[in-house]
PDB file of C-alpha atoms in Angstrom:
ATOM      1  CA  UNK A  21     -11.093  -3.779 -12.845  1.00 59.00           C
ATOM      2  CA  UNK A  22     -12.596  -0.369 -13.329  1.00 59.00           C
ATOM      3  CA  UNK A  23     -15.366   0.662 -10.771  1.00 62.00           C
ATOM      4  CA  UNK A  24     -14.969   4.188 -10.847  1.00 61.00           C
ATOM      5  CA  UNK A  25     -12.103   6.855 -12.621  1.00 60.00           C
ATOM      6  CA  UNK A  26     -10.505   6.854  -9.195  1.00 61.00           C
ATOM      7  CA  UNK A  27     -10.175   3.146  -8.470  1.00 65.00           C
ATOM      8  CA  UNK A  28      -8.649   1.319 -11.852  1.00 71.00           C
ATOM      9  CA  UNK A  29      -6.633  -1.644 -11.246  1.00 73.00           C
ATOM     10  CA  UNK A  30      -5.393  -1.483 -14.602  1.00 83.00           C
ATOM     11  CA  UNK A  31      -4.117   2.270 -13.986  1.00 85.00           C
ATOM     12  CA  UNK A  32      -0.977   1.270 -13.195  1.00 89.00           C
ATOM     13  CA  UNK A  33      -0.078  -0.677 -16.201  1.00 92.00           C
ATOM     14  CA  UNK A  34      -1.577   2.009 -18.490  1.00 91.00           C
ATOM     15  CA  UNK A  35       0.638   5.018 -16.507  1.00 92.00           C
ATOM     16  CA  UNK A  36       4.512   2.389 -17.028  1.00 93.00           C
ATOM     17  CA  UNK A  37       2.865   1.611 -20.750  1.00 94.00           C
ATOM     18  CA  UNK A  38       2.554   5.357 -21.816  1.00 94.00           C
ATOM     19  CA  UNK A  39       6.167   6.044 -20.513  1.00 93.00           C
ATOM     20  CA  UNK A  40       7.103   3.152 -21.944  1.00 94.00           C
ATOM     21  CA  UNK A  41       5.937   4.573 -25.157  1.00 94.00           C
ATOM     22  CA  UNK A  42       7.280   8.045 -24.821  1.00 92.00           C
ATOM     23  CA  UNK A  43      10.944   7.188 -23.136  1.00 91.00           C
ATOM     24  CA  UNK A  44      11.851   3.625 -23.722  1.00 90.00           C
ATOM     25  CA  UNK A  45      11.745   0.514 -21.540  1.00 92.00           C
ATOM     26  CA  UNK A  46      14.891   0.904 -20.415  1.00 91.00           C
ATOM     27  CA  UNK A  47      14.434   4.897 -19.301  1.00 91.00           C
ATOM     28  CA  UNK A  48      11.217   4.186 -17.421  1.00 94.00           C
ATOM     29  CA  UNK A  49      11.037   2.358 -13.685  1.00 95.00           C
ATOM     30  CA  UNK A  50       8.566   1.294 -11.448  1.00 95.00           C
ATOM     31  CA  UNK A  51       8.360   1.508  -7.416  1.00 94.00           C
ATOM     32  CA  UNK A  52       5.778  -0.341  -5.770  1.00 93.00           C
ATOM     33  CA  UNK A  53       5.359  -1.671  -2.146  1.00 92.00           C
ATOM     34  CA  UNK A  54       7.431  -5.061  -1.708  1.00 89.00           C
ATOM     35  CA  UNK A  55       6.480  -8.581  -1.037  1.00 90.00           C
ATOM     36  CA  UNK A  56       7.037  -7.508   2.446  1.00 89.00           C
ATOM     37  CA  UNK A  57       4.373  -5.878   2.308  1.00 91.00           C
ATOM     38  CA  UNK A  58       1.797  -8.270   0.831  1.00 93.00           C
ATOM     39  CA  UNK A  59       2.578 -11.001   3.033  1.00 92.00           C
ATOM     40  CA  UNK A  60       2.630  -9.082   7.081  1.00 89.00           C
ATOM     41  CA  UNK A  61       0.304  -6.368   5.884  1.00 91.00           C
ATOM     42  CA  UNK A  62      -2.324  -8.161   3.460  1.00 94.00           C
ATOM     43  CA  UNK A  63      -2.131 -12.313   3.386  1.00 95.00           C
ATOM     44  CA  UNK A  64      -0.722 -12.861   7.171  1.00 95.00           C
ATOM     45  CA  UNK A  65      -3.586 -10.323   8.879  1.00 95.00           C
ATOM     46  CA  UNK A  66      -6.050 -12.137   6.739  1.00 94.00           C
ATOM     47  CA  UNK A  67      -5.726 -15.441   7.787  1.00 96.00           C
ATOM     48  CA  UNK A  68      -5.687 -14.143  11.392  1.00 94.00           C
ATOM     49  CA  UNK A  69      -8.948 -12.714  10.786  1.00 93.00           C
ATOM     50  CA  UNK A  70     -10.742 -15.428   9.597  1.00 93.00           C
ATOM     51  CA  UNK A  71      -9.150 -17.745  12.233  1.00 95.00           C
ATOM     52  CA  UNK A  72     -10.473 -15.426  14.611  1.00 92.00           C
ATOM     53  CA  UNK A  73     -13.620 -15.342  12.961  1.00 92.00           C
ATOM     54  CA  UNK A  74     -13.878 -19.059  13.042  1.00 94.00           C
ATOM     55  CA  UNK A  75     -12.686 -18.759  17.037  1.00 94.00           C
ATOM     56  CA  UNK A  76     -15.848 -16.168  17.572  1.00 91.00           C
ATOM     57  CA  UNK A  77     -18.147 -18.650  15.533  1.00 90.00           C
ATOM     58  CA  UNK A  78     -17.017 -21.550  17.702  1.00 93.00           C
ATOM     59  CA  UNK A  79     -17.695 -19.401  20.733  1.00 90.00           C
ATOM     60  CA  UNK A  80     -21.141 -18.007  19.477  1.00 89.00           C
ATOM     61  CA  UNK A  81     -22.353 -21.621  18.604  1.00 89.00           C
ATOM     62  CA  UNK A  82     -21.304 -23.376  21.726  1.00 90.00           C
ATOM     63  CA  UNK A  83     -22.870 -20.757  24.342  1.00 88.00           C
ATOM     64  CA  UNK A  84     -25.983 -20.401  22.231  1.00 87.00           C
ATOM     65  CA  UNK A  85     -26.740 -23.750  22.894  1.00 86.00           C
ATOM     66  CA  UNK A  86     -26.514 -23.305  26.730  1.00 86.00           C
ATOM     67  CA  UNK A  87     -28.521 -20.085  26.430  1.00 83.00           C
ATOM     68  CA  UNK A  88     -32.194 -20.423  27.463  1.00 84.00           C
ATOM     69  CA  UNK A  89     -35.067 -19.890  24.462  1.00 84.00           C
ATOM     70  CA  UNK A  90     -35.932 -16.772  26.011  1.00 86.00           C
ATOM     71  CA  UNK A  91     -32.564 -15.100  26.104  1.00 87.00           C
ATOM     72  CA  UNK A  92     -31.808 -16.281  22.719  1.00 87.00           C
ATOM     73  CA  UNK A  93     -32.627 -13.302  20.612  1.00 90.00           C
ATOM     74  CA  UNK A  94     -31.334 -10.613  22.722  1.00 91.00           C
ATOM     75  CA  UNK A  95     -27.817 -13.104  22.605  1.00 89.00           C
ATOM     76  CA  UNK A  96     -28.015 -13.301  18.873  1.00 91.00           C
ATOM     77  CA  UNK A  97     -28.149  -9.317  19.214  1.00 93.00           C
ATOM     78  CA  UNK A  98     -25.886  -9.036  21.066  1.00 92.00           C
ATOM     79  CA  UNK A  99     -22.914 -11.233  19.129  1.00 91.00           C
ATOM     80  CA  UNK A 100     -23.878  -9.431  16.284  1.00 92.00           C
ATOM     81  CA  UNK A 101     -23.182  -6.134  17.072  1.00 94.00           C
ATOM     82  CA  UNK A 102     -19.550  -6.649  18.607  1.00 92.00           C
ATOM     83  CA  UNK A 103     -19.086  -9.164  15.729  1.00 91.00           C
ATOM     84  CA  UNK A 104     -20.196  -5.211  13.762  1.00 92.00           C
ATOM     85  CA  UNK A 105     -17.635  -3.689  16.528  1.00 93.00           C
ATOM     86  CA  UNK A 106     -15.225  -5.711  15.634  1.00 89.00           C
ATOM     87  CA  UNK A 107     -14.397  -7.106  12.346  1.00 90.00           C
ATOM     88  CA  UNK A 108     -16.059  -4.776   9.598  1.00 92.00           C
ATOM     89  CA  UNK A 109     -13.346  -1.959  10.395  1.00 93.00           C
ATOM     90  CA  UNK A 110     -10.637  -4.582  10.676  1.00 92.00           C
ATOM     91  CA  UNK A 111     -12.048  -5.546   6.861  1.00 91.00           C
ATOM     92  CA  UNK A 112     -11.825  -2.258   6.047  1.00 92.00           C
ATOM     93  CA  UNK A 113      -8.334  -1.499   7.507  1.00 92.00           C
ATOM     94  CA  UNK A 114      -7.102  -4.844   5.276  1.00 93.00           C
ATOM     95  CA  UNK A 115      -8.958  -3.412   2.482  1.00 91.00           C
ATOM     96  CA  UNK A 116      -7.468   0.048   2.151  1.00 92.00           C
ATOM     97  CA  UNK A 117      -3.839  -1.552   3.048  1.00 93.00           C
ATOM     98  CA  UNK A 118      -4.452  -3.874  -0.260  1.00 92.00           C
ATOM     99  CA  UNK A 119      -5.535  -0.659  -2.132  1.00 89.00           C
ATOM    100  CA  UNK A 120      -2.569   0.793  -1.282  1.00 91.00           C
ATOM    101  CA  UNK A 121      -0.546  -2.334  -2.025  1.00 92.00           C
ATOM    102  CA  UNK A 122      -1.977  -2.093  -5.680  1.00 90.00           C
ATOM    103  CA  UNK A 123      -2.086   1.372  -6.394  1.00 89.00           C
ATOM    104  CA  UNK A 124       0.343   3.597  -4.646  1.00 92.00           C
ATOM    105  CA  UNK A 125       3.287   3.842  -6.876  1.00 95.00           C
ATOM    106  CA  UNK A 126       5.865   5.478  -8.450  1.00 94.00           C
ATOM    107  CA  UNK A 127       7.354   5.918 -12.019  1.00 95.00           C
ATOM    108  CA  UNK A 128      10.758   7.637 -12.888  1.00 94.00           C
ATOM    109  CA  UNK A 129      11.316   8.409 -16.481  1.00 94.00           C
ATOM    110  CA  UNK A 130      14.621  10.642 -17.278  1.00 93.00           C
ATOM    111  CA  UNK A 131      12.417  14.142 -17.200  1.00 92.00           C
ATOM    112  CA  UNK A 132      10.252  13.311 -14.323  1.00 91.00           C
ATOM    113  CA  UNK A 133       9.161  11.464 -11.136  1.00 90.00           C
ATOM    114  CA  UNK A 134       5.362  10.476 -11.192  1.00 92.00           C
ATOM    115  CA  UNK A 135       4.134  10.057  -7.647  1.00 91.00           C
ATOM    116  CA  UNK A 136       0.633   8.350  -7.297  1.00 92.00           C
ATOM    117  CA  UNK A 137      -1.065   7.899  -4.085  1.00 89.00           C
ATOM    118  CA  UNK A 138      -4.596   5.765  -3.731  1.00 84.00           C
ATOM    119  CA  UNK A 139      -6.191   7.328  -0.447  1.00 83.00           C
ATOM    120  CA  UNK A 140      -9.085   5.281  -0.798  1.00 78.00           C
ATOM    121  CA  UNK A 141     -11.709   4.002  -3.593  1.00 74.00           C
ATOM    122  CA  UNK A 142     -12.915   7.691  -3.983  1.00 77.00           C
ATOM    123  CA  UNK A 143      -9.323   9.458  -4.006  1.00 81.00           C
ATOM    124  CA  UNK A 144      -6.511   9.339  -5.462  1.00 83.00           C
ATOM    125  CA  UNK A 145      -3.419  11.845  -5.330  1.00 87.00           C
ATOM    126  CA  UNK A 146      -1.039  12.262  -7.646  1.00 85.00           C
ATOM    127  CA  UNK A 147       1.885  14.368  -8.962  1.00 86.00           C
ATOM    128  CA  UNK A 148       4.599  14.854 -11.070  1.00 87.00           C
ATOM    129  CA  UNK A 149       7.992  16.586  -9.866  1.00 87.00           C
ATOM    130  CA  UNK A 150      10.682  17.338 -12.499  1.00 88.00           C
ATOM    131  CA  UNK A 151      14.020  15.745 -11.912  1.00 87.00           C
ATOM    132  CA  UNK A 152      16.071  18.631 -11.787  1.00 87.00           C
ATOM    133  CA  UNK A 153      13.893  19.271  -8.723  1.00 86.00           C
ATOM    134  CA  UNK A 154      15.197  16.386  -6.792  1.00 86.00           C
ATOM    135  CA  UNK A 155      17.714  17.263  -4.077  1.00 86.00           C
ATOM    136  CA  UNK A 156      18.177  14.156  -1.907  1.00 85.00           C
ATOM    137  CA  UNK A 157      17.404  10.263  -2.468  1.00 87.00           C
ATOM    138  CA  UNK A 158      17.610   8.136   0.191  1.00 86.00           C
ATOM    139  CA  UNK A 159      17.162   5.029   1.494  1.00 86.00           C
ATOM    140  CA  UNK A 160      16.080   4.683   5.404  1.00 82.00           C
ATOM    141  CA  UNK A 161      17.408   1.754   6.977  1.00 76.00           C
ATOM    142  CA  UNK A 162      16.409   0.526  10.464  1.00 79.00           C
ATOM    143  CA  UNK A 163      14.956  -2.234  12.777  1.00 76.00           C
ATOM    144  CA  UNK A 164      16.505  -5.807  12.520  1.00 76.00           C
ATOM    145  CA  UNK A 165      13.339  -7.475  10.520  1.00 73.00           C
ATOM    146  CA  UNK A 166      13.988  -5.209   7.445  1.00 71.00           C
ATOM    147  CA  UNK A 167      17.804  -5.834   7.710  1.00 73.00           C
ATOM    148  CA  UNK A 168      16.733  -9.537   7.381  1.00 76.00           C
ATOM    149  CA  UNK A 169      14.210  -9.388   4.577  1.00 76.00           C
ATOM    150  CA  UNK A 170      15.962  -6.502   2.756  1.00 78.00           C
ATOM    151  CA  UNK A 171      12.992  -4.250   2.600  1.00 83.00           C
ATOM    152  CA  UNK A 172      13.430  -0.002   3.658  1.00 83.00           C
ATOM    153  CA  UNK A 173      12.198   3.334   3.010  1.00 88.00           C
ATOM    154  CA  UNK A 174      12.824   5.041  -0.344  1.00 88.00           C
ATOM    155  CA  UNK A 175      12.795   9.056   0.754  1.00 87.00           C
ATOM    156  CA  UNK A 176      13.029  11.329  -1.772  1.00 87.00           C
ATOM    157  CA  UNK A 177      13.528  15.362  -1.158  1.00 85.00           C
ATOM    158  CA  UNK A 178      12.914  17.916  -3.889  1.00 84.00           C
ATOM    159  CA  UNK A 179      12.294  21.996  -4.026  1.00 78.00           C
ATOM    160  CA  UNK A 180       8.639  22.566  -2.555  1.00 67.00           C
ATOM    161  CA  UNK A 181       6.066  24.633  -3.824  1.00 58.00           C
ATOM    162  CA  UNK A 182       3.289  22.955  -1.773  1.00 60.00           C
ATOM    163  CA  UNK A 183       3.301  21.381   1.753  1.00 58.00           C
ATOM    164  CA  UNK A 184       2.574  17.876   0.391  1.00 58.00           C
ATOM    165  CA  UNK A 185       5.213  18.201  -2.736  1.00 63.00           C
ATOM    166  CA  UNK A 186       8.859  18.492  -0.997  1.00 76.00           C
ATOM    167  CA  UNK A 187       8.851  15.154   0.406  1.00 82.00           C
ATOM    168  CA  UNK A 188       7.754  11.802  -1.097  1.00 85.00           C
ATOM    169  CA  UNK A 189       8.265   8.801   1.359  1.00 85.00           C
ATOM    170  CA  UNK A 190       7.710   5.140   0.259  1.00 89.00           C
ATOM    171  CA  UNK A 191       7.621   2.274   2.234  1.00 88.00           C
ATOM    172  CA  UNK A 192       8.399  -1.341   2.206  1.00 89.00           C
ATOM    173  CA  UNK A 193      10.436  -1.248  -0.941  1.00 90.00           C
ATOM    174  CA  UNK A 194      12.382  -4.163  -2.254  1.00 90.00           C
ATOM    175  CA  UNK A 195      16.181  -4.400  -2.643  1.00 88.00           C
ATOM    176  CA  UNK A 196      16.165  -0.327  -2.140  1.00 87.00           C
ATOM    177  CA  UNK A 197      19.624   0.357  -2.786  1.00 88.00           C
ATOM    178  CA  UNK A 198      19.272  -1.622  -5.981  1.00 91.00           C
ATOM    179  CA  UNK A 199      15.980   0.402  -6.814  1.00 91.00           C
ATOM    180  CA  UNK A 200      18.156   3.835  -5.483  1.00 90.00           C
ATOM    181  CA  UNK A 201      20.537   2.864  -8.251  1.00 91.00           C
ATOM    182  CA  UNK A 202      18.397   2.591 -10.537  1.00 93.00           C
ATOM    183  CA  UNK A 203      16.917   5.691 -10.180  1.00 91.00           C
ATOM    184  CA  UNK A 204      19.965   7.303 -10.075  1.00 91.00           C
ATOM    185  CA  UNK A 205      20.824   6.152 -13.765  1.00 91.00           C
ATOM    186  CA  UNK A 206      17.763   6.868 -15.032  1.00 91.00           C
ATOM    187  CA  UNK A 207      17.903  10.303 -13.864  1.00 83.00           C
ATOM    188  CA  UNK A 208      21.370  10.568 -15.145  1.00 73.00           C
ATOM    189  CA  UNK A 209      20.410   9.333 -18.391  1.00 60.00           C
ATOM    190  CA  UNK A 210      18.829  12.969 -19.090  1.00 52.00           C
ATOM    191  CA  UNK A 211      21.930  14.752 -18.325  1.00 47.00           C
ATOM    192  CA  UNK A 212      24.209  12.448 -20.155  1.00 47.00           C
TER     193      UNK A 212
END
């Protein structure tokens, strides 16, 4: 779904496709954010939304009926601006995490890292740093939940030119020292 040239749900595909095309299947990899992710950042906050949506309804409904005629539209009023208060920017918190669940990721060919970050509908950052400017890859483990599920931090260090450009951290990868190996190869691929 394309709404604007910033926000392309396809632009993923298209990005792996061309490298596809230019290095081979086999030289080009894709990080994204893990089912981790999806399920206690996206699906899980959800349903608790709309659970406590349905617990606000319930609420609403049952005093309105106690409230006398007179009070009635200064009540409705009232529930509608802290239902405002209170659930639009929780929508809009769930919405940017899915954006970012879709369309921050990362692409490693042998000659380059792509790095592309979706800040919100209306921007996107991305960049490309050259392998041979990649000093340190590693994978941050901590915290007992993501020892269970097997999810981490991919960090990856390279010469800086810019503030933003000497660090790239991901979260909530998959199987990260599988994906770390990966990498590795690819990257070795070139020199090889």
């Amino acid at each position: 779904m394309k709404i604007l040239s910033t926000f392309d749900s396809n632009f993923k595909q298209e990005i792996v496709n061309k490298n596809v095309e230019k290095y081979w299947k086999e030289n080009v990899f894709l990080i994204s954010h893990g089912k981790f992710y999806y399920y206690f950042y996206i699906l899980l906050p959800i349903i608790f939304s709309f659970v406590w949506l349905l617990f606000y309804m319930t609420i609403f409904f049952y005093l309105l009926s106690s409230i006398s005629s007179e009070f009635k539209t200064a009540y409705i009023l009232f529930w509608i601006v802290v239902f405002l208060i209170l659930f639009i920017p929780l929508w809009f918190k769930l919405l940017k995490k899915y954006v970012d669940y879709i369309l921050d990721f990362i692409v490693i060919t042998p000659k380059n890292l792509i790095h592309y970050d979706q800040e919100w509908i209306l921007s996107r950052k991305w960049r490309t740093i050259d392998v041979e400017k990649i000093k340190t890859l590693t994978v941050n483990k901590n915290w007992l939940l993501r020892s269970v599920f097997n999810f981490w931090n991919i960090i990856i260090l390279t010469e800086w030119a810019e503030l933003w450009e000497w660090q790239i951290d991901f979260y909530y990868v998959d199987e990260p020292e599988k994906v770390k190996n990966i990498i590795v190869d690819i990257m070795w691929e070139k020199v090889e």
